[in-house]
Coordinates of C-alpha atoms in Angstrom, one line a residue:
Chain A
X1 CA 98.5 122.7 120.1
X2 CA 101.2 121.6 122.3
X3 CA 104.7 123.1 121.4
X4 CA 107.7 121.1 123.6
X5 CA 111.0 122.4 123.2
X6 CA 113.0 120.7 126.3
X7 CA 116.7 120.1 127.5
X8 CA 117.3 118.1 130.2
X9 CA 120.6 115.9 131.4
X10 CA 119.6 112.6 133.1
X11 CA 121.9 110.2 135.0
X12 CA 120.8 106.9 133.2
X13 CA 122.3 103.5 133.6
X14 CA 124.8 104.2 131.0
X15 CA 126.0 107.4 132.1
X16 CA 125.0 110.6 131.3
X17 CA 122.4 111.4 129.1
X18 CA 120.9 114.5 127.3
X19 CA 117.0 114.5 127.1
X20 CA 116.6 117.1 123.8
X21 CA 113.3 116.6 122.7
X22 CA 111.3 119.2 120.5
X23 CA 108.3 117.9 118.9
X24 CA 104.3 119.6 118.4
X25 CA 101.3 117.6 119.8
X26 CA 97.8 118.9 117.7
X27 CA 94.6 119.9 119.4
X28 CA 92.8 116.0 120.4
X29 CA 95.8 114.4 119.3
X30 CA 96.3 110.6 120.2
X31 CA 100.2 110.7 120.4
X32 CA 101.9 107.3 121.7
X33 CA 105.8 107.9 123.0
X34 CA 107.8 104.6 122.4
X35 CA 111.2 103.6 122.7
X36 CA 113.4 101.4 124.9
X37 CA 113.7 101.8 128.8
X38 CA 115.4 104.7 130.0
X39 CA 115.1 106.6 126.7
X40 CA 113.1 109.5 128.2
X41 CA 109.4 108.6 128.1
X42 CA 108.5 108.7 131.5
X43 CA 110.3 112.2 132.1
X44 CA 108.8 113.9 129.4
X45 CA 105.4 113.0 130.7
X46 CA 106.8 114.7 134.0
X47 CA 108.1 117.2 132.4
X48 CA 104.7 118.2 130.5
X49 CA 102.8 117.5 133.7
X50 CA 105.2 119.8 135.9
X51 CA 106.5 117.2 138.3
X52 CA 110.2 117.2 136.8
X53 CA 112.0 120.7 136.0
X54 CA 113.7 120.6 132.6
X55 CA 118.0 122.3 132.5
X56 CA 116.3 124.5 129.6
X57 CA 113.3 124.9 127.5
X58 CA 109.6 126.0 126.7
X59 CA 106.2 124.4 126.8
X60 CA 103.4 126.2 125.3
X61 CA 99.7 124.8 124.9
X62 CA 97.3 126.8 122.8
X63 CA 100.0 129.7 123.0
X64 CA 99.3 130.0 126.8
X65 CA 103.3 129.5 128.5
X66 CA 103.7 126.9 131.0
X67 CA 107.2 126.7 130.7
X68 CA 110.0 129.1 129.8
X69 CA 113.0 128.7 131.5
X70 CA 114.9 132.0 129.6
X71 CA 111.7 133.9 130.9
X72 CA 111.5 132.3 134.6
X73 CA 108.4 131.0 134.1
X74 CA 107.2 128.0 135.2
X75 CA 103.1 126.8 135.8
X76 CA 102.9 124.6 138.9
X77 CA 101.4 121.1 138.3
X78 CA 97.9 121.9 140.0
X79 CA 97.3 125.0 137.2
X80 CA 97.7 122.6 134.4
X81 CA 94.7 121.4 132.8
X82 CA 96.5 118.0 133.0
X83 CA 95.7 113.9 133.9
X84 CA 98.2 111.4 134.9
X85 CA 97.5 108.1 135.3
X86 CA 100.3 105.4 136.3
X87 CA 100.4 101.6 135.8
X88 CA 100.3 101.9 139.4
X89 CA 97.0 103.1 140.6
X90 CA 97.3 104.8 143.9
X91 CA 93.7 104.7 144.7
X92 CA 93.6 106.0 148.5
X93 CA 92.6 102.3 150.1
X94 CA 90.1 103.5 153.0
X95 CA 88.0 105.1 150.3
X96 CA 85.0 103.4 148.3
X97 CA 85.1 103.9 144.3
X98 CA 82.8 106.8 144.8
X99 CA 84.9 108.8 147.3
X100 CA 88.3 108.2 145.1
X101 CA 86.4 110.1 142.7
X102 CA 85.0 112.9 145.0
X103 CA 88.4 113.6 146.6
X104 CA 89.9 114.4 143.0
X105 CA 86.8 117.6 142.7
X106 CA 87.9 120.8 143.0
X107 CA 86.3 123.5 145.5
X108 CA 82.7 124.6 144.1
X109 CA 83.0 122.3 141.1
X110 CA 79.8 120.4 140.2
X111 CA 79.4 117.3 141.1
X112 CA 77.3 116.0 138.4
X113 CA 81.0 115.0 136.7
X114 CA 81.2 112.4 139.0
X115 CA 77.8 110.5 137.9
X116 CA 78.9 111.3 134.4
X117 CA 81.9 109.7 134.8
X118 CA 80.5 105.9 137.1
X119 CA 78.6 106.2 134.3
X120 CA 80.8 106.3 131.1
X121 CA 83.2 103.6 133.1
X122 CA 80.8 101.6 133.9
X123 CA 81.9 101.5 137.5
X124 CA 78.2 102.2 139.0
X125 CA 77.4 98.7 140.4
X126 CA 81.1 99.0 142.4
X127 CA 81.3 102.6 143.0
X128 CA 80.4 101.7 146.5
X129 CA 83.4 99.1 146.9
X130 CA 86.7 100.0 148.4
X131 CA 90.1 99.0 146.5
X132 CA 91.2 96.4 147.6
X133 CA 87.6 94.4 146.4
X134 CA 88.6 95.1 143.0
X135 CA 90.2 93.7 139.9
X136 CA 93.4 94.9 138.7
X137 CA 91.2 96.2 135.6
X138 CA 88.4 97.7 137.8
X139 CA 91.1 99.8 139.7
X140 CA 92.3 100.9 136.4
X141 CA 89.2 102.1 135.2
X142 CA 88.8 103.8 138.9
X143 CA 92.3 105.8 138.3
X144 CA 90.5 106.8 135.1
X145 CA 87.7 107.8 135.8
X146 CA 89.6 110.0 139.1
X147 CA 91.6 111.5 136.7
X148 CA 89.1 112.9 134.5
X149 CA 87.3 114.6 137.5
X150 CA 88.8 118.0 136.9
X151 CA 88.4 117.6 133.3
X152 CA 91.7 118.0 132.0
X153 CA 92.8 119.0 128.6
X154 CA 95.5 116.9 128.6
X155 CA 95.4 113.3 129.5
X156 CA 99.0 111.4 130.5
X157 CA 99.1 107.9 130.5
X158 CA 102.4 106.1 131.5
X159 CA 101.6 102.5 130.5
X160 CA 98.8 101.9 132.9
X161 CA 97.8 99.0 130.7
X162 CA 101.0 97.1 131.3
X163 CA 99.8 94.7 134.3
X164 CA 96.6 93.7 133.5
X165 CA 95.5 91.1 131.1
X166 CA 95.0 90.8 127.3
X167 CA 91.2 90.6 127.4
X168 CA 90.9 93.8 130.0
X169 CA 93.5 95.5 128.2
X170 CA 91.6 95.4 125.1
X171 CA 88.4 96.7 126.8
X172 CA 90.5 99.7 128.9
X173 CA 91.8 100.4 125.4
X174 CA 88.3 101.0 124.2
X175 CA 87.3 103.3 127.6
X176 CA 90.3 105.4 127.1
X177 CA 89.3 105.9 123.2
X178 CA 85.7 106.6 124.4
X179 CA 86.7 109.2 127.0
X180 CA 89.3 110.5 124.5
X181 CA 87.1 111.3 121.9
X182 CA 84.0 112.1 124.2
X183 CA 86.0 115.2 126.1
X184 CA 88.3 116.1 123.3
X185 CA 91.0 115.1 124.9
X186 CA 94.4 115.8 123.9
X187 CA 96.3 112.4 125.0
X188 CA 100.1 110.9 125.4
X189 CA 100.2 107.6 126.0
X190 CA 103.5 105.8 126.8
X191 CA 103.3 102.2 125.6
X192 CA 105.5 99.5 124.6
X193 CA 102.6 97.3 122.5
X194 CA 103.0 97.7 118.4
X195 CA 99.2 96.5 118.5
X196 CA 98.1 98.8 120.9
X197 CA 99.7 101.8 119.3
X198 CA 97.8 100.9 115.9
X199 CA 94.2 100.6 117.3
X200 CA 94.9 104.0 119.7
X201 CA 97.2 106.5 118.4
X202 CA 97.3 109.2 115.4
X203 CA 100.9 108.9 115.6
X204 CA 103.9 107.7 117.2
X205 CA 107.4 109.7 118.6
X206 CA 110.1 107.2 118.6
X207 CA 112.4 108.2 121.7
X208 CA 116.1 106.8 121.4
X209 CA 118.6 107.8 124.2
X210 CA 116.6 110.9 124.8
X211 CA 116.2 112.2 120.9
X212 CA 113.2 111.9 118.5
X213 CA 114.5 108.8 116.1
X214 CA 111.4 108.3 114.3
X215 CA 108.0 110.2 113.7
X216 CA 104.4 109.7 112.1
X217 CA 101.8 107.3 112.1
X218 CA 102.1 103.6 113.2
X219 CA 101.6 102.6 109.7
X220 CA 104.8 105.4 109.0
X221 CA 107.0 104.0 112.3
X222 CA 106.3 100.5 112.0
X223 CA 105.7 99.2 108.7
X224 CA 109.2 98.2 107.4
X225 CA 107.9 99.2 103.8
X226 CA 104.6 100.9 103.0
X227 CA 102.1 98.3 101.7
X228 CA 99.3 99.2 99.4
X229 CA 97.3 97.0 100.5
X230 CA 94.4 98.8 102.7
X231 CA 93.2 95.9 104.6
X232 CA 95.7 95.8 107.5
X233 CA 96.2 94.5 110.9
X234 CA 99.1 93.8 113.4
X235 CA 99.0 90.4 115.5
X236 CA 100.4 88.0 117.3
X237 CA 101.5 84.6 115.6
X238 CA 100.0 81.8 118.0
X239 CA 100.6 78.6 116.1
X240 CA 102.3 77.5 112.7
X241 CA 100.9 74.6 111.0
X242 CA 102.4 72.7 108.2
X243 CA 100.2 71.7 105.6
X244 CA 102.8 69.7 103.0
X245 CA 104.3 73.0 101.4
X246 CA 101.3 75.1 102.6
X247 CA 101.5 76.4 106.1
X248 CA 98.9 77.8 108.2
X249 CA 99.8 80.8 110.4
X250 CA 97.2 81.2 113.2
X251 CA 97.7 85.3 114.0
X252 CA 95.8 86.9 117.3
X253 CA 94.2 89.9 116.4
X254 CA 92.8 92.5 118.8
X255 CA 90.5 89.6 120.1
X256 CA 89.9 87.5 117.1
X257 CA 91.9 84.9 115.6
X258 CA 92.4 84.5 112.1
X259 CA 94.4 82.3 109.8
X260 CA 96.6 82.9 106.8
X261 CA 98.1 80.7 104.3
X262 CA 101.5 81.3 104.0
X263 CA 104.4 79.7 102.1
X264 CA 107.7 78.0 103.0
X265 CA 110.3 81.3 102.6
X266 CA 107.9 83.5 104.5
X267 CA 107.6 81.3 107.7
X268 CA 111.2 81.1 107.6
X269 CA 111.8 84.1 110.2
X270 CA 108.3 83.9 111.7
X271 CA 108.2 82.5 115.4
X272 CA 105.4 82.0 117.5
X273 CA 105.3 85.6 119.8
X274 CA 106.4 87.5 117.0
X275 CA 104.3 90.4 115.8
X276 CA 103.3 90.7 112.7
X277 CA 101.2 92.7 109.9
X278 CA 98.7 91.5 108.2
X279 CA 97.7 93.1 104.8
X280 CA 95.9 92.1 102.0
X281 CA 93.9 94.0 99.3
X282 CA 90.5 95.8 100.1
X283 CA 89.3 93.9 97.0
X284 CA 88.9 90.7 98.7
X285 CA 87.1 90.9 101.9
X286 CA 83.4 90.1 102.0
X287 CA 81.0 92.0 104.1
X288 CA 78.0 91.2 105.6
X289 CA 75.6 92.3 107.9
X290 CA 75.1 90.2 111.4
X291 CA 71.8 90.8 113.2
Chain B
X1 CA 104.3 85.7 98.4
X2 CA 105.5 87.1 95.6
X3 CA 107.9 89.8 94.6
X4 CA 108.8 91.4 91.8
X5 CA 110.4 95.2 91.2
X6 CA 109.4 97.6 88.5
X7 CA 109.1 101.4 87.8
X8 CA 106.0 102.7 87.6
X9 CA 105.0 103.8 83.8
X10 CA 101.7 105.2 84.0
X11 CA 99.1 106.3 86.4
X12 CA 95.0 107.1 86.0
X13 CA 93.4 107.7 88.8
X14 CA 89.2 108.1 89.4
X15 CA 88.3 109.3 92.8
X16 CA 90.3 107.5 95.2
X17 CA 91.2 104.7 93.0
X18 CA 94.3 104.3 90.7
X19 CA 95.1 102.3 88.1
X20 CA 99.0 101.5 88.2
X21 CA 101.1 100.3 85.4
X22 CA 104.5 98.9 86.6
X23 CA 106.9 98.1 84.1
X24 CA 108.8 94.9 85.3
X25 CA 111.8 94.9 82.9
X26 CA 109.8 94.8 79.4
X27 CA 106.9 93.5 80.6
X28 CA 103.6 95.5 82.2
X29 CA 102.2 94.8 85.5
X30 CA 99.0 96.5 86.5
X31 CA 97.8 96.9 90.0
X32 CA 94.6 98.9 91.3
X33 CA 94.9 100.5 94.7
X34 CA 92.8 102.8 96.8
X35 CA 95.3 105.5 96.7
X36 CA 96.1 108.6 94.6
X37 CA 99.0 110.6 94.0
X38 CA 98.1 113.0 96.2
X39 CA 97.6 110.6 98.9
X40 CA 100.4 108.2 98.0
X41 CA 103.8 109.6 97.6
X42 CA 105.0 106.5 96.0
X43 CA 102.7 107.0 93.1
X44 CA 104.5 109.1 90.6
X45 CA 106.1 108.3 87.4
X46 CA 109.5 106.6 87.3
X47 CA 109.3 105.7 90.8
X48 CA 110.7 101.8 92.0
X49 CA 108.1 100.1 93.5
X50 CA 107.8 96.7 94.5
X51 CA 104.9 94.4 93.1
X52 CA 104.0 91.6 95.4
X53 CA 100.7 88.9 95.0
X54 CA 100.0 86.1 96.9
X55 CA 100.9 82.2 95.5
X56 CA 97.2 80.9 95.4
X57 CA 96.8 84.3 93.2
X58 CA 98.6 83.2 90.3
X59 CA 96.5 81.6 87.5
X60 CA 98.1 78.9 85.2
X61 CA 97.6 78.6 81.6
X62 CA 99.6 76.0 78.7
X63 CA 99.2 76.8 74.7
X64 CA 96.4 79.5 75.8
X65 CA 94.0 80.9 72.4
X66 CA 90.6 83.5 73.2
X67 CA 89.8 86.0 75.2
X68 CA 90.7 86.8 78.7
X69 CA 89.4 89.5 81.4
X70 CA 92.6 88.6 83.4
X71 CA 95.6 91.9 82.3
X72 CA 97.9 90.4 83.7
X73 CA 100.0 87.4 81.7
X74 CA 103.6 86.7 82.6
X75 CA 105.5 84.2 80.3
X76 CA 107.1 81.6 82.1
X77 CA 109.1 78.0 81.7
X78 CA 108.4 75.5 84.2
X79 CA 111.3 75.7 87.0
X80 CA 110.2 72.5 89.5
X81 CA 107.0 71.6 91.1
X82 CA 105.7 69.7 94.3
X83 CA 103.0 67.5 94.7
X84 CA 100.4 67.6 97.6
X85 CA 96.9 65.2 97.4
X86 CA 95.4 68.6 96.7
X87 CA 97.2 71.4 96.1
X88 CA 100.7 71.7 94.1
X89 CA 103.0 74.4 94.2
X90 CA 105.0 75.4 90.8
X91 CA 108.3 77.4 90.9
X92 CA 108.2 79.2 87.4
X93 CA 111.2 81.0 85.9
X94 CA 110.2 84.7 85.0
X95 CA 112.8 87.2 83.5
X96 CA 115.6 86.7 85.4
X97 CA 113.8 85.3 89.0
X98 CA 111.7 82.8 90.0
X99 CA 107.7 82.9 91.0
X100 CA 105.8 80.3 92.5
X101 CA 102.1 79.5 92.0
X102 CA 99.8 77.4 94.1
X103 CA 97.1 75.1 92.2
X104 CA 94.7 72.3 93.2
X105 CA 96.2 69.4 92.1
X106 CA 93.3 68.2 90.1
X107 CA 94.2 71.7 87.6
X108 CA 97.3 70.7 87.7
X109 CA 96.9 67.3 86.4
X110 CA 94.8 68.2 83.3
X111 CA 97.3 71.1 82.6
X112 CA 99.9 68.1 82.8
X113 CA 102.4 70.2 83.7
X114 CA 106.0 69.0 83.3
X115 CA 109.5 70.9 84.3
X116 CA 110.5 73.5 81.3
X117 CA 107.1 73.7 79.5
X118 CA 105.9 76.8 78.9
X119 CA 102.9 78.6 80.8
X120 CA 101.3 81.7 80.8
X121 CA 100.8 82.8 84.7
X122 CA 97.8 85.1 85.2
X123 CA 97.1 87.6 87.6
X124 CA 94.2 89.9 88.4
X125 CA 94.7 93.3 88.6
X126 CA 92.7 93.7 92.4
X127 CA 95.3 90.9 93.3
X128 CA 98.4 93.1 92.8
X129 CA 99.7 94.9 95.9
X130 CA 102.4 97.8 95.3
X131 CA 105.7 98.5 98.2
X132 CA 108.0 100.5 98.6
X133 CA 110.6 101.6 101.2
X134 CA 109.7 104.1 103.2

């Protein structure tokens, strides 16, 4: 359980702005932070992690006190069981995939982490090539892997998904759900993608000019009403065809397209772009097996 | 879609399913959900809920006799229709609001509809989908 209980002024674009944030994060929690630019995300990742000091505050994690600024006690970043990975990947450039991840061991640690983790990333065909060979994804999946070497408790991601594209950010999605649930890892992630936060995250903390606005599950944050209906999906509106009085809404979903039938008063404030949810009873879907 | 308001007037619930009847005005609505009250906060008695089915949902049915499996019957006049080669939609007046239905246009024909007649719209039970505001 993390308990975080922080105070913090910040010099923002608008002026001055308190950062009073006081929410709990439970054991292998997948906890997404959203909210506007410059609402406090980013800092209370550095705050957790130990690179930003906060004005005033506590952080506990499983009672153990890493910050507690009344008591003069503050854990330095390397005694943190923590990960941090960046959109920006700051993989050290004269080092092959392999070494990147060697650096990151710790004195006397074994190494066998390190197979484990070329392994479980899929990066053994290129752990012998250096950066600048790879892909944007590849690099990604590098920083992940690198951050897992200690084998953190706590893994912080600060929208490293943001550059790449749709097709490898679905699939880094997927690795950072595997590695989440394989090392029962506690996780943040900071992300600005409705869909992404319903595939990844328990729940969601809704940051607005550095408060809590909004808490719970994506279904809780997002869903402008609660819908029954337990068939549910959030896309992306591609196309909208018009059929006589009938249109046909092509919606991008994770990596499938669909299509829904929809009538004249409900395309009315539907562009293509927006984002949307898709529900419809769990009576009507048909299952079957494919071999 | 569809949308209607009513207050929920009785619940029965087996395992994770509930049967949910919705009083819309005088008439019952029922819906079946995969939810309970213990799960579902909305479920309880009294509370406004919203009752919302789909267009191509809605059955039609003119000067109807025998048995039916379908719960669901609202009484309704005939507001306005449009005509497609093989589908036509119908804007029905229920209670004091409109709901539309969606029908090939080959069913629509032998019902022979025409504007202020009056029709029975059908809907099934696993059709209905419940709302509320969170």
């Amino acid at each position: 359980m993390i308990v975080f209980k922080i105070q913090k002024k910040l010099q923002s674009a608008s002026g001055e702005m308190l950062l009073n944030l006081d929410f709990e994060i439970k054991e292998n929690e997948f906890v997404t932070l959203y909210g506007s630019s410059g609402s406090g995300k980013t800092t209370t990742l550095r705050i957790l992690s130990g690179l930003s000091e906060a004005d005033k505050g506590i952080i506990t994690i499983n009672n153990e006190t890493w910050l507690d600024t009344d008591k003069k006690i503050q854990l330095p970043p390397q005694k943190r069981k923590i990960a941090y990975v960046f959109q920006d990947y700051a993989l050290f450039p004269n080092m092959s995939v392999r070494e990147n991840l060697s650096y990151a061991l710790e004195k006397g640690q074994d190494k066998t982490i390190i197979e484990e983790l070329l392994t479980l990333m899929e990066l053994e065909q290129l752990q012998h090539q250096k950066p600048a060979q790879l892909s944007g994804g590849q690099k990604q999946r590098v920083a992940l892997a690198r951050a897992l070497v200690r084998q953190p408790d706590i893994l912080l991601l600060d929208e490293p998904l943001s550059a790449v594209d749709h097709e490898m950010r679905v699939k880094l999605q997927d690795y950072i759900i595997q590695v989440h649930r394989k090392y029962k890892l506690t996780t943040i992630l900071v992300s600005h993608d409705i869909a992404e936060i319903y595939k990844m995250s328990d729940k969601v903390i809704v940051l607005e000019n550095g408060k809590i606005s909004k808490q719970g599950t994506p279904e809780q944050v997002f869903s402008s009403r609660l819908v029954s209906g337990k068939f549910q999906f959030v896309g992306e509106i591609l196309k909208i065809e018009k059929e006589n009085f009938i249109y046909i809404v092509v919606v991008l979903i994770g990596n499938n397209v669909v299509k829904i039938i929809a009538m004249e008063e409900e395309i009315r404030d539907l562009n293509i772009g927006n984002k949307v949810l898709i529900a419809s009873k769990a009576f009507n879907p048909i299952i079957t097996k494919i071999d | 879609m569809n949308l209607l308001e009513g207050k929920i007037s009785e619940i029965k619930t087996e395992g994770s399913l509930s049967l949910v009847k919705v009083m819309v005005q005088n008439c019952p609505i029922t819906s079946i959900v995969i939810d309970t009250p213990e799960s579902a906060g909305y479920l309880a008695i009294g509370n406004a809920v919203k009752i919302l089915f789909k267009e191509t949902e809605v059955v039609l049915a003119k000067a109807f006799s025998g048995a039916i499996s379908l719960q669901n019957k609202l009484d309704c006049s005939v507001h306005s229709f449009e005509k497609g080669k093989l589908l036509c939609k119908i804007i029905l007046n229920f209670q004091n609001t409109t709901i539309a239905s969606v029908i090939t246009r080959n069913a629509f024909d032998q019902l022979d509809i025409q504007e202020n007649d009056l029709v029975q719209a059908m809907i099934k039970t696993n059709e209905i989908s419940l709302a509320t505001h969170d």
